[in-house]
Structures are given as structure tokens and as C-alpha cells.
Coordinates of N, CA, C and O and ligand atoms in Angstrom, one line a residue:
M1 N 0.8 -1.2 0.0 CA 0.0 0.0 0.0 C 0.9 1.3 0.0 O 0.4 2.3 -0.4
T2 N 2.1 1.2 0.5 CA 3.0 2.3 0.5 C 3.4 2.7 -0.9 O 3.7 1.8 -1.7
P3 N 3.4 4.0 -1.2 CA 3.8 4.4 -2.6 C 5.2 4.0 -2.9 O 6.0 4.1 -2.0
D4 N 5.4 3.6 -4.1 CA 6.7 3.1 -4.5 C 7.9 4.0 -4.3 O 8.9 3.6 -3.8
P5 N 7.7 5.3 -4.6 CA 8.8 6.2 -4.4 C 9.2 6.3 -2.9 O 10.4 6.3 -2.6
L6 N 8.3 6.2 -2.0 CA 8.6 6.1 -0.6 C 9.3 4.9 -0.2 O 10.3 4.9 0.5
N7 N 8.8 3.8 -0.8 CA 9.5 2.5 -0.5 C 11.0 2.5 -1.0 O 11.8 2.0 -0.3
R8 N 11.2 3.2 -2.1 CA 12.5 3.2 -2.7 C 13.4 4.0 -1.8 O 14.6 3.7 -1.5
L9 N 12.9 5.2 -1.3 CA 13.7 6.0 -0.4 C 14.0 5.2 0.9 O 15.2 5.2 1.4
V10 N 13.0 4.6 1.5 CA 13.3 3.8 2.7 C 14.3 2.7 2.4 O 15.2 2.5 3.2
A11 N 14.2 2.1 1.3 CA 15.2 1.0 1.0 C 16.6 1.5 0.9 O 17.5 0.9 1.3
Q12 N 16.8 2.7 0.3 CA 18.1 3.3 0.1 C 18.6 3.7 1.5 O 19.8 3.5 1.8
L13 N 17.8 4.4 2.3 CA 18.2 4.8 3.6 C 18.6 3.6 4.5 O 19.6 3.7 5.3
A14 N 17.9 2.5 4.4 CA 18.1 1.4 5.2 C 19.5 0.7 4.9 O 20.0 -0.1 5.7
K15 N 20.1 1.1 3.7 CA 21.4 0.6 3.4 C 22.5 1.3 4.1 O 23.7 0.8 4.1
L16 N 22.2 2.4 4.7 CA 23.2 3.2 5.5 C 23.6 2.5 6.7 O 22.8 1.8 7.4
P17 N 24.9 2.6 7.1 CA 25.3 1.8 8.3 C 24.6 2.3 9.6 O 24.4 3.5 9.8
G18 N 24.2 1.4 10.4 CA 23.5 1.7 11.6 C 22.1 2.2 11.5 O 21.4 2.6 12.5
I19 N 21.6 2.1 10.3 CA 20.2 2.5 10.0 C 19.3 1.3 9.8 O 19.5 0.6 8.7
G20 N 18.4 1.0 10.7 CA 17.5 -0.2 10.5 C 16.3 0.3 9.7 O 16.1 1.4 9.4
E21 N 15.4 -0.7 9.4 CA 14.2 -0.4 8.7 C 13.4 0.7 9.3 O 12.9 1.6 8.6
K22 N 13.2 0.6 10.6 CA 12.3 1.6 11.3 C 12.9 3.0 11.2 O 12.2 3.9 10.9
T23 N 14.2 3.1 11.5 CA 14.8 4.4 11.4 C 14.7 5.0 10.0 O 14.5 6.1 9.7
A24 N 15.0 4.1 9.0 CA 14.9 4.5 7.6 C 13.5 5.0 7.3 O 13.4 6.1 6.6
Q25 N 12.5 4.4 7.8 CA 11.1 4.9 7.6 C 10.9 6.3 8.2 O 10.3 7.2 7.6
R26 N 11.4 6.4 9.5 CA 11.3 7.7 10.2 C 12.0 8.8 9.4 O 11.5 9.9 9.2
L27 N 13.2 8.5 8.9 CA 13.9 9.5 8.1 C 13.2 9.9 6.8 O 13.1 11.0 6.4
A28 N 12.7 8.8 6.2 CA 11.9 9.1 4.9 C 10.7 9.9 5.2 O 10.5 10.9 4.4
F29 N 10.0 9.7 6.2 CA 8.8 10.5 6.6 C 9.3 12.0 6.9 O 8.6 12.9 6.5
H30 N 10.4 12.1 7.5 CA 10.9 13.4 7.8 C 11.2 14.2 6.6 O 10.8 15.4 6.4
I31 N 11.9 13.5 5.6 CA 12.2 14.2 4.3 C 10.9 14.5 3.6 O 10.8 15.6 3.0
L32 N 9.9 13.7 3.7 CA 8.7 13.9 3.0 C 8.0 15.1 3.6 O 7.4 15.9 2.8
R33 N 8.0 15.3 4.9 CA 7.3 16.4 5.5 C 8.1 17.7 5.4 O 7.5 18.8 5.5
A34 N 9.4 17.6 5.2 CA 10.3 18.8 5.2 C 10.0 19.7 4.0 O 9.4 19.1 3.0
P35 N 10.3 21.0 4.0 CA 10.1 21.8 2.8 C 10.8 21.2 1.6 O 11.9 20.6 1.7
G36 N 10.2 21.5 0.4 CA 10.8 20.9 -0.8 C 12.3 21.2 -1.0 O 13.0 20.4 -1.5
E37 N 12.7 22.4 -0.6 CA 14.1 22.8 -0.8 C 15.1 22.0 0.0 O 16.2 21.8 -0.4
Y38 N 14.6 21.4 1.2 CA 15.5 20.6 1.9 C 15.8 19.3 1.1 O 17.0 18.9 1.1
A39 N 14.8 18.7 0.5 CA 15.0 17.5 -0.2 C 15.9 17.8 -1.4 O 16.8 17.0 -1.7
V40 N 15.8 19.0 -2.0 CA 16.7 19.3 -3.2 C 18.1 19.5 -2.7 O 19.0 18.9 -3.3
D41 N 18.3 20.2 -1.6 CA 19.6 20.4 -1.0 C 20.3 19.1 -0.6 O 21.5 18.9 -0.8
L42 N 19.5 18.2 0.0 CA 20.0 16.9 0.4 C 20.5 16.1 -0.8 O 21.6 15.6 -0.8
S43 N 19.7 16.0 -1.8 CA 20.0 15.2 -2.9 C 21.2 15.9 -3.7 O 22.1 15.2 -4.1
L44 N 21.3 17.2 -3.7 CA 22.4 17.9 -4.3 C 23.7 17.6 -3.6 O 24.8 17.4 -4.1
A45 N 23.6 17.7 -2.2 CA 24.8 17.4 -1.4 C 25.3 16.0 -1.6 O 26.5 15.8 -1.7
I46 N 24.4 15.1 -1.7 CA 24.8 13.7 -2.0 C 25.5 13.5 -3.3 O 26.6 12.9 -3.5
R47 N 24.9 14.2 -4.3 CA 25.5 14.1 -5.7 C 26.9 14.8 -5.7 O 27.8 14.3 -6.3
E48 N 27.0 16.0 -5.1 CA 28.2 16.7 -5.1 C 29.4 16.0 -4.4 O 30.5 16.1 -4.8
V49 N 29.0 15.4 -3.3 CA 30.1 14.7 -2.5 C 30.7 13.6 -3.4 O 31.9 13.3 -3.3
K50 N 29.9 12.9 -4.2 CA 30.4 11.9 -5.1 C 31.1 12.4 -6.3 O 32.1 11.9 -6.7
E51 N 30.7 13.6 -6.8 CA 31.3 14.1 -8.0 C 32.5 14.9 -7.7 O 33.5 14.9 -8.5
K52 N 32.6 15.6 -6.5 CA 33.7 16.6 -6.3 C 34.7 16.1 -5.3 O 35.8 16.6 -5.3
V53 N 34.3 15.2 -4.3 CA 35.3 14.9 -3.3 C 36.1 13.6 -3.7 O 35.5 12.6 -4.1
H54 N 37.4 13.7 -3.7 CA 38.3 12.6 -4.1 C 39.5 12.6 -3.2 O 39.6 13.5 -2.3
L55 N 40.5 11.8 -3.5 CA 41.6 11.7 -2.7 C 42.7 12.7 -3.2 O 42.9 12.8 -4.4
C56 N 43.4 13.3 -2.2 CA 44.5 14.2 -2.5 C 45.6 13.3 -3.2 O 45.9 12.2 -2.8
V57 N 46.2 13.8 -4.2 CA 47.2 13.1 -5.0 C 48.5 12.8 -4.2 O 49.2 11.9 -4.5
R58 N 48.7 13.6 -3.1 CA 49.9 13.4 -2.4 C 49.7 12.6 -1.1 O 50.4 11.6 -0.8
C59 N 48.7 13.0 -0.3 CA 48.6 12.4 1.0 C 47.4 11.5 1.2 O 47.2 10.8 2.1
F60 N 46.5 11.5 0.1 CA 45.3 10.6 0.1 C 44.3 10.9 1.1 O 43.5 10.0 1.5
C61 N 44.3 12.1 1.6 CA 43.1 12.5 2.5 C 42.1 13.0 1.5 O 42.3 13.0 0.3
L62 N 40.9 13.4 2.0 CA 39.8 13.8 1.1 C 40.0 15.3 0.8 O 40.3 16.1 1.6
T63 N 39.7 15.6 -0.5 CA 39.8 17.0 -0.9 C 38.9 17.2 -2.1 O 38.4 16.3 -2.8
D64 N 38.6 18.5 -2.4 CA 37.8 18.8 -3.7 C 38.7 19.5 -4.7 O 38.3 20.1 -5.6
S65 N 40.1 19.5 -4.4 CA 41.0 20.0 -5.4 C 42.1 19.0 -5.5 O 42.1 18.0 -4.9
E66 N 43.1 19.3 -6.4 CA 44.1 18.3 -6.6 C 44.9 17.9 -5.4 O 45.1 16.8 -5.0
L67 N 45.4 19.0 -4.7 CA 46.1 18.9 -3.4 C 45.2 19.3 -2.3 O 44.5 20.3 -2.4
C68 N 45.2 18.6 -1.2 CA 44.3 19.0 -0.1 C 44.9 20.2 0.7 O 46.0 20.7 0.4
G69 N 44.1 20.7 1.6 CA 44.5 21.9 2.3 C 45.8 21.7 3.2 O 46.6 22.6 3.3
F70 N 45.9 20.5 3.7 CA 47.1 20.2 4.5 C 48.4 20.2 3.7 O 49.4 20.7 4.1
C71 N 48.3 19.7 2.5 CA 49.5 19.6 1.6 C 49.8 21.0 1.0 O 50.9 21.3 0.8
R72 N 48.8 21.8 0.9 CA 49.0 23.2 0.3 C 49.5 24.2 1.3 O 50.1 25.1 1.0
D73 N 49.1 23.9 2.6 CA 49.4 24.9 3.6 C 50.9 25.0 4.0 O 51.4 24.1 4.6
S74 N 51.5 26.1 3.6 CA 53.0 26.2 3.7 C 53.4 26.4 5.2 O 54.5 26.3 5.5
R75 N 52.4 26.7 6.0 CA 52.7 26.9 7.5 C 52.9 25.6 8.2 O 53.4 25.5 9.3
R76 N 52.4 24.5 7.5 CA 52.6 23.2 8.2 C 54.0 22.6 8.0 O 54.6 22.8 6.9
D77 N 54.5 22.0 9.0 CA 55.9 21.5 9.0 C 56.1 20.3 8.1 O 55.6 19.2 8.5
E78 N 56.8 20.5 7.0 CA 56.9 19.3 6.1 C 58.0 18.3 6.6 O 58.2 17.3 5.9
R79 N 58.7 18.6 7.7 CA 59.7 17.7 8.2 C 59.0 16.6 9.0 O 59.6 15.6 9.3
S80 N 57.7 16.8 9.4 CA 57.1 15.8 10.2 C 55.8 15.2 9.5 O 55.0 16.0 9.0
L81 N 55.8 13.9 9.4 CA 54.7 13.3 8.6 C 54.0 12.3 9.5 O 54.6 11.4 10.1
C82 N 52.7 12.4 9.6 CA 51.9 11.5 10.5 C 51.1 10.5 9.6 O 50.3 10.9 8.7
V83 N 51.4 9.2 9.8 CA 50.7 8.2 9.0 C 49.5 7.7 9.8 O 49.6 7.2 10.9
V84 N 48.3 7.8 9.2 CA 47.1 7.3 9.8 C 46.4 6.3 8.9 O 46.7 6.2 7.7
E85 N 45.5 5.5 9.6 CA 44.7 4.5 8.8 C 43.6 5.1 8.0 O 43.5 4.8 6.8
T86 N 42.9 6.1 8.6 CA 41.7 6.6 7.9 C 41.6 8.1 8.0 O 42.3 8.7 8.8
Y87 N 40.8 8.7 7.2 CA 40.6 10.1 7.2 C 39.9 10.5 8.5 O 40.2 11.6 9.1
S88 N 39.1 9.6 9.1 CA 38.5 9.9 10.4 C 39.5 10.0 11.5 O 39.4 10.9 12.4
D89 N 40.6 9.2 11.4 CA 41.7 9.3 12.4 C 42.4 10.6 12.2 O 42.8 11.2 13.2
L90 N 42.6 11.0 11.0 CA 43.3 12.3 10.7 C 42.5 13.4 11.3 O 43.0 14.3 12.0
M91 N 41.2 13.4 11.2 CA 40.3 14.4 11.8 C 40.4 14.4 13.3 O 40.4 15.5 13.9
A92 N 40.5 13.2 13.9 CA 40.6 13.1 15.3 C 41.9 13.7 15.8 O 42.0 14.5 16.8
L93 N 43.0 13.5 15.1 CA 44.3 14.1 15.5 C 44.3 15.6 15.2 O 44.8 16.4 16.0
E94 N 43.6 16.0 14.2 CA 43.6 17.4 13.9 C 42.8 18.2 15.0 O 43.2 19.3 15.3
R95 N 41.8 17.5 15.5 CA 41.0 18.2 16.6 C 41.8 18.5 17.8 O 41.5 19.3 18.6
T96 N 42.9 17.7 18.0 CA 43.8 17.9 19.2 C 44.6 19.2 19.1 O 45.1 19.8 20.0
R97 N 44.8 19.7 17.9 CA 45.6 20.9 17.5 C 47.0 20.8 18.0 O 47.7 21.7 18.2
E98 N 47.4 19.5 18.2 CA 48.8 19.2 18.7 C 49.8 19.1 17.6 O 50.9 19.4 17.7
F99 N 49.3 18.6 16.4 CA 50.1 18.2 15.3 C 50.1 19.3 14.2 O 49.1 19.7 13.8
K100 N 51.3 19.7 13.8 CA 51.4 20.8 12.9 C 52.1 20.4 11.6 O 52.5 21.2 10.8
G101 N 52.3 19.1 11.4 CA 53.0 18.6 10.2 C 52.0 18.2 9.1 O 50.9 18.7 9.1
R102 N 52.5 17.3 8.3 CA 51.6 16.8 7.2 C 51.2 15.4 7.5 O 51.6 14.7 8.4
Y103 N 50.3 14.9 6.7 CA 49.7 13.6 6.9 C 49.9 12.6 5.7 O 50.2 13.1 4.6
H104 N 49.7 11.3 6.0 CA 49.6 10.4 4.9 C 48.5 9.3 5.3 O 48.7 8.7 6.4
V105 N 47.5 9.2 4.5 CA 46.4 8.3 4.9 C 46.6 6.9 4.1 O 46.7 6.9 2.9
L106 N 46.7 5.8 4.9 CA 46.9 4.5 4.3 C 45.7 3.9 3.7 O 45.8 3.1 2.8
H107 N 44.5 4.3 4.2 CA 43.3 3.7 3.8 C 43.2 2.2 4.2 O 42.9 1.3 3.4
G108 N 43.5 2.0 5.5 CA 43.3 0.6 6.0 C 44.6 0.2 6.8 O 45.5 1.0 7.0
V109 N 44.6 -1.1 7.2 CA 45.8 -1.6 7.9 C 46.0 -3.0 7.3 O 45.1 -3.6 6.7
L110 N 47.2 -3.5 7.6 CA 47.5 -4.9 7.1 C 46.6 -5.8 7.9 O 46.5 -5.8 9.1
S111 N 46.0 -6.7 7.1 CA 45.1 -7.7 7.7 C 45.1 -8.9 6.8 O 44.2 -9.1 6.0
P112 N 46.0 -9.9 7.1 CA 46.1 -11.0 6.2 C 44.8 -11.8 6.2 O 44.5 -12.3 5.1
L113 N 44.1 -11.9 7.3 CA 42.8 -12.6 7.3 C 41.8 -12.1 6.4 O 41.0 -12.8 5.9
E114 N 41.9 -10.7 6.2 CA 40.9 -10.1 5.3 C 41.5 -9.8 4.0 O 40.9 -9.1 3.2
G115 N 42.7 -10.4 3.7 CA 43.3 -10.3 2.4 C 43.9 -8.9 2.1 O 44.0 -8.5 1.0
V116 N 44.1 -8.1 3.2 CA 44.7 -6.8 3.0 C 46.2 -6.9 3.2 O 46.7 -7.1 4.3
G117 N 47.0 -6.8 2.1 CA 48.4 -6.8 2.1 C 48.9 -5.4 1.9 O 48.1 -4.4 1.6
P118 N 50.3 -5.2 1.9 CA 50.9 -3.8 1.7 C 50.4 -3.2 0.4 O 50.2 -2.0 0.3
E119 N 50.2 -4.0 -0.7 CA 49.8 -3.4 -1.9 C 48.4 -2.8 -2.0 O 48.1 -2.1 -2.8
Q120 N 47.6 -3.2 -1.0 CA 46.2 -2.7 -0.9 C 46.2 -1.3 -0.2 O 45.2 -0.6 -0.2
L121 N 47.3 -1.0 0.5 CA 47.4 0.3 1.2 C 48.3 1.3 0.5 O 48.9 0.9 -0.5
R122 N 48.3 2.5 0.9 CA 49.0 3.5 0.2 C 50.5 3.6 0.7 O 51.0 4.6 1.0
I123 N 51.1 2.4 0.7 CA 52.5 2.3 1.3 C 53.5 2.6 0.2 O 54.4 3.4 0.4
K124 N 53.3 2.1 -1.0 CA 54.2 2.4 -2.1 C 54.2 4.0 -2.4 O 55.3 4.5 -2.5
E125 N 53.0 4.6 -2.3 CA 52.9 6.0 -2.5 C 53.6 6.8 -1.3 O 54.2 7.8 -1.6
L126 N 53.6 6.2 -0.1 CA 54.3 6.8 1.0 C 55.8 6.8 0.7 O 56.5 7.8 0.9
L127 N 56.3 5.7 0.3 CA 57.8 5.6 0.0 C 58.1 6.5 -1.1 O 59.2 7.2 -1.1
E128 N 57.3 6.6 -2.1 CA 57.6 7.5 -3.2 C 57.6 8.9 -2.8 O 58.5 9.7 -3.3
R129 N 56.7 9.3 -2.0 CA 56.7 10.8 -1.6 C 57.9 11.1 -0.7 O 58.2 12.3 -0.5
L130 N 58.5 10.1 -0.1 CA 59.7 10.4 0.8 C 60.9 10.6 0.0 O 61.9 11.2 0.5
N131 N 60.9 10.2 -1.3 CA 62.0 10.5 -2.2 C 62.1 12.0 -2.3 O 61.1 12.7 -2.6
D132 N 63.3 12.6 -2.2 CA 63.5 14.0 -2.2 C 62.4 14.8 -1.5 O 61.9 15.8 -2.1
S133 N 62.1 14.4 -0.3 CA 61.2 15.2 0.5 C 62.0 15.7 1.7 O 63.2 15.3 1.9
R134 N 61.5 16.6 2.5 CA 62.2 17.2 3.7 C 61.8 16.5 4.9 O 62.1 16.9 6.0
V135 N 61.1 15.3 4.8 CA 60.6 14.6 6.0 C 61.7 14.1 6.8 O 62.7 13.5 6.3
E136 N 61.7 14.4 8.1 CA 62.7 13.8 9.0 C 62.1 12.8 10.0 O 62.8 11.9 10.5
E137 N 60.9 13.1 10.4 CA 60.2 12.2 11.4 C 58.9 11.6 10.8 O 58.1 12.4 10.3
I138 N 58.7 10.3 11.0 CA 57.4 9.7 10.6 C 56.7 9.3 11.9 O 57.3 8.5 12.7
I139 N 55.5 9.8 12.2 CA 54.8 9.4 13.3 C 53.8 8.3 12.9 O 52.9 8.6 12.1
L140 N 53.9 7.1 13.4 CA 53.0 6.0 13.0 C 51.8 6.1 14.0 O 51.9 5.7 15.1
A141 N 50.7 6.6 13.4 CA 49.5 6.8 14.3 C 48.4 5.8 13.9 O 47.2 6.2 13.8
T142 N 48.8 4.6 13.6 CA 47.8 3.5 13.4 C 47.2 3.2 14.7 O 47.8 3.5 15.8
N143 N 46.0 2.6 14.7 CA 45.3 2.3 16.0 C 46.1 1.3 16.9 O 46.8 0.4 16.4
P144 N 45.9 1.4 18.2 CA 46.6 0.5 19.1 C 45.9 -0.8 19.2 O 45.5 -1.3 20.3
D145 N 45.6 -1.5 18.1 CA 45.1 -2.9 18.1 C 46.1 -3.8 17.3 O 47.1 -3.3 16.9
I146 N 45.7 -5.0 17.2 CA 46.7 -6.0 16.6 C 47.1 -5.6 15.2 O 48.3 -5.5 14.9
E147 N 46.1 -5.3 14.4 CA 46.5 -4.9 13.0 C 47.2 -3.6 12.9 O 48.1 -3.5 12.1
G148 N 46.8 -2.6 13.8 CA 47.5 -1.3 13.8 C 49.0 -1.5 14.2 O 49.8 -0.9 13.6
E149 N 49.2 -2.3 15.2 CA 50.6 -2.6 15.7 C 51.4 -3.3 14.6 O 52.5 -2.9 14.4
A150 N 50.8 -4.3 14.0 CA 51.5 -5.0 12.9 C 51.8 -4.1 11.8 O 52.9 -4.2 11.2
T151 N 50.9 -3.2 11.4 CA 51.2 -2.3 10.3 C 52.3 -1.3 10.7 O 53.2 -1.0 9.9
A152 N 52.3 -0.8 12.0 CA 53.4 0.1 12.4 C 54.7 -0.6 12.4 O 55.7 -0.1 12.0
L153 N 54.7 -1.9 12.8 CA 56.0 -2.7 12.8 C 56.5 -2.8 11.3 O 57.7 -2.7 11.1
Y154 N 55.6 -3.2 10.4 CA 55.9 -3.3 9.0 C 56.5 -2.1 8.5 O 57.6 -2.1 7.8
L155 N 55.9 -0.9 8.8 CA 56.4 0.4 8.3 C 57.7 0.7 8.9 O 58.6 1.3 8.2
T156 N 57.9 0.4 10.2 CA 59.1 0.7 10.9 C 60.3 0.0 10.1 O 61.3 0.7 9.9
R157 N 60.1 -1.2 9.8 CA 61.1 -2.0 9.1 C 61.5 -1.4 7.7 O 62.6 -1.5 7.2
L158 N 60.5 -0.8 7.1 CA 60.7 -0.1 5.8 C 61.4 1.2 5.9 O 62.2 1.6 5.1
L159 N 61.0 2.0 7.0 CA 61.4 3.4 7.1 C 62.7 3.6 7.8 O 63.4 4.5 7.5
K160 N 62.9 2.8 8.8 CA 64.2 3.0 9.6 C 65.4 3.0 8.7 O 66.3 3.8 8.9
P161 N 65.5 2.0 7.8 CA 66.7 1.9 7.0 C 66.9 3.1 6.1 O 68.1 3.4 5.7
I162 N 65.9 3.9 5.9 CA 66.0 5.1 5.1 C 66.7 6.2 5.9 O 67.2 7.2 5.4
G163 N 66.8 6.0 7.2 CA 67.4 6.9 8.1 C 66.5 7.9 8.7 O 66.9 9.0 9.1
L164 N 65.2 7.6 8.7 CA 64.2 8.5 9.3 C 64.0 8.2 10.8 O 64.2 7.1 11.2
R165 N 63.6 9.3 11.5 CA 63.2 9.0 12.9 C 61.8 8.5 12.8 O 60.9 9.1 12.2
V166 N 61.5 7.3 13.4 CA 60.2 6.7 13.3 C 59.7 6.7 14.8 O 60.3 6.2 15.7
T167 N 58.5 7.3 15.0 CA 57.9 7.3 16.3 C 56.5 6.7 16.3 O 55.9 6.6 15.2
R168 N 56.0 6.4 17.5 CA 54.7 5.8 17.6 C 54.0 6.6 18.7 O 54.6 7.0 19.7
L169 N 52.7 6.7 18.6 CA 51.9 7.4 19.7 C 52.2 6.7 21.0 O 52.3 5.5 21.0
A170 N 52.2 7.5 22.1 CA 52.5 6.9 23.4 C 51.4 6.0 23.9 O 50.3 6.1 23.4
Q171 N 51.7 5.1 24.8 CA 50.7 4.3 25.4 C 49.8 5.2 26.2 O 50.1 6.4 26.4
G172 N 48.6 4.7 26.6 CA 47.7 5.6 27.2 C 46.4 5.5 26.4 O 45.3 5.7 27.0
L173 N 46.6 5.3 25.1 CA 45.4 5.0 24.3 C 44.9 3.6 24.7 O 45.8 2.7 24.8
P174 N 43.7 3.4 24.9 CA 43.2 2.1 25.3 C 43.6 1.1 24.2 O 43.3 1.3 23.0
M175 N 44.2 -0.1 24.6 CA 44.5 -1.1 23.6 C 43.3 -1.6 23.0 O 42.2 -1.8 23.7
G176 N 43.3 -1.8 21.7 CA 42.1 -2.3 21.0 C 41.2 -1.1 20.7 O 40.2 -1.3 20.0
G177 N 41.5 0.0 21.1 CA 40.7 1.2 20.9 C 40.9 1.8 19.5 O 41.7 1.3 18.8
D178 N 40.1 2.8 19.3 CA 40.1 3.4 18.0 C 40.4 4.9 18.2 O 39.8 5.6 18.9
L179 N 41.5 5.4 17.4 CA 41.8 6.8 17.5 C 40.7 7.7 17.4 O 40.5 8.8 18.0
E180 N 39.8 7.4 16.4 CA 38.7 8.2 16.0 C 37.8 8.5 17.3 O 37.2 9.6 17.3
F181 N 37.8 7.6 18.2 CA 36.9 7.8 19.4 C 37.6 8.2 20.6 O 37.0 8.3 21.7
A182 N 38.9 8.3 20.6 CA 39.6 8.7 21.8 C 39.3 10.2 22.1 O 39.1 11.0 21.2
D183 N 39.3 10.5 23.4 CA 39.0 11.9 23.7 C 40.3 12.8 23.3 O 41.4 12.3 23.3
Q184 N 40.0 14.1 23.1 CA 41.1 14.9 22.6 C 42.3 15.0 23.5 O 43.4 15.0 23.0
A185 N 42.0 15.1 24.8 CA 43.2 15.2 25.8 C 44.1 14.0 25.7 O 45.3 14.1 25.7
T186 N 43.5 12.8 25.7 CA 44.2 11.6 25.7 C 45.1 11.5 24.4 O 46.3 11.2 24.4
L187 N 44.4 11.9 23.3 CA 45.1 11.8 22.0 C 46.2 12.8 21.9 O 47.3 12.5 21.4
A188 N 46.0 14.0 22.4 CA 47.0 15.1 22.4 C 48.2 14.6 23.2 O 49.4 14.8 22.8
K189 N 48.0 14.0 24.4 CA 49.1 13.5 25.2 C 49.8 12.4 24.6 O 51.0 12.3 24.6
A190 N 49.1 11.5 23.9 CA 49.7 10.3 23.2 C 50.6 10.8 22.1 O 51.7 10.3 21.8
L191 N 50.2 11.9 21.5 CA 51.0 12.5 20.4 C 52.3 13.2 20.9 O 53.3 13.0 20.4
S192 N 52.1 14.0 22.0 CA 53.2 14.8 22.5 C 54.3 13.8 23.2 O 55.4 14.1 23.2
A193 N 53.8 12.7 23.8 CA 54.7 11.8 24.5 C 55.0 10.6 23.6 O 55.3 9.5 24.1
R194 N 55.0 10.8 22.3 CA 55.3 9.7 21.4 C 56.7 9.2 21.6 O 57.6 9.9 22.0
R195 N 56.9 7.9 21.3 CA 58.2 7.2 21.6 C 58.8 6.8 20.3 O 58.2 6.5 19.3
D196 N 60.2 6.8 20.3 CA 60.9 6.4 19.2 C 60.9 4.9 19.0 O 60.8 4.1 20.0
L197 N 60.8 4.4 17.8 CA 60.8 3.0 17.5 C 62.2 2.6 17.0 O 62.9 3.4 16.5
Ligands
ZN1 ZN1 47.1 16.1 0.8

């Protein structure tokens, strides 16, 4: 009995993470009741994010231009490079206002069980960008869980022989935890008290 267009909207919303059938229905009714311009703005925002947002060619964070704001900002210290798993982790570190260097986003961690090897991550690109760069220190800010530690170890073995200082966020972050959800104070302290590997 429900009109097809409404069914279709509910079906699409229900595909979003954490959104069950009931929530999808509630959201769909909300959109239906909202002023027409809201629906237009929402659909435009969804289209634009797919059309305009892509990965920075240097650090692989998200941007709507060729180089992201972090890579373009000349005030950021290019001697210090922070390696993170995801863009969400980058944003978490950025919220601490503790780090003033540049970033490199791996887009995942090594996970043999899930078939993720070094070639699935942006590791080759990391090594490439280190060629004739001014980077002196690499901060490995992968998550403090088994895969994050294994990835940090793998990168340490690659990076130390190049003669770079390689550091890791200090303990204090809950083991098995996720950077993205750590509180700002804990994360800022983990960053400032980072240890050499
Ligand atoms: Zn960038």
C-alpha cells in the first residue's frame, strides 16, 4: 500500500550503516514532511560529494582540489609526517591541535585474514613521496590494536633503514581502541609523548 517512491527512499536509507528499517522509515517521513528545498539540497549534497570529493594526490586524504589543504598549507611543518589509517583518524588528530605537520592516509591496515596486504594500502605512495622530501620524522599513528601494531611494525622496518626518525603514539590510548573515538586530551598527550621505534 505504501507508494513506490517512498519504498525506494526507505530501501536506500536502510542501506546506510547503523540505520535499520524503522529508522529508515522515520527519516523518509521526515524528508517527505520537510520543505521541498530541503530535499533538493540533500540530494544535491549527496551528488556533489560523489562528484567533487576525491583523494589528495599526495597524502590521500579527502579534498575537492588536486592537493588537499594540509598539503597546500605552507605553514605546516613538512619535516614531520603523520601516518594514519583513515581520514576519520586524521580528523581526530587534527582536533587535538597538537600536530602541525603533514599527513599520509593509508586507507586501512595490514590484515592477512581479510586479504589486505601492503599493496592494498598507500604504502608504495608513502615511500615514493619520501624521495627527495624534507621529511625527518614519521609518526606512526595507526590504531593501538593488533592490526595497527602489525602495520606500524611493518612500516618501521621499511622506514628506519632510510634513516628517518620513526615514532609511535605513546601508550595511554586504550589497547584495541580506535583513535577516532579517543578523547582529545588523551590523544594530544599520546601525540606529545610519542616514543621512538
Ligand atoms: Zn594532501
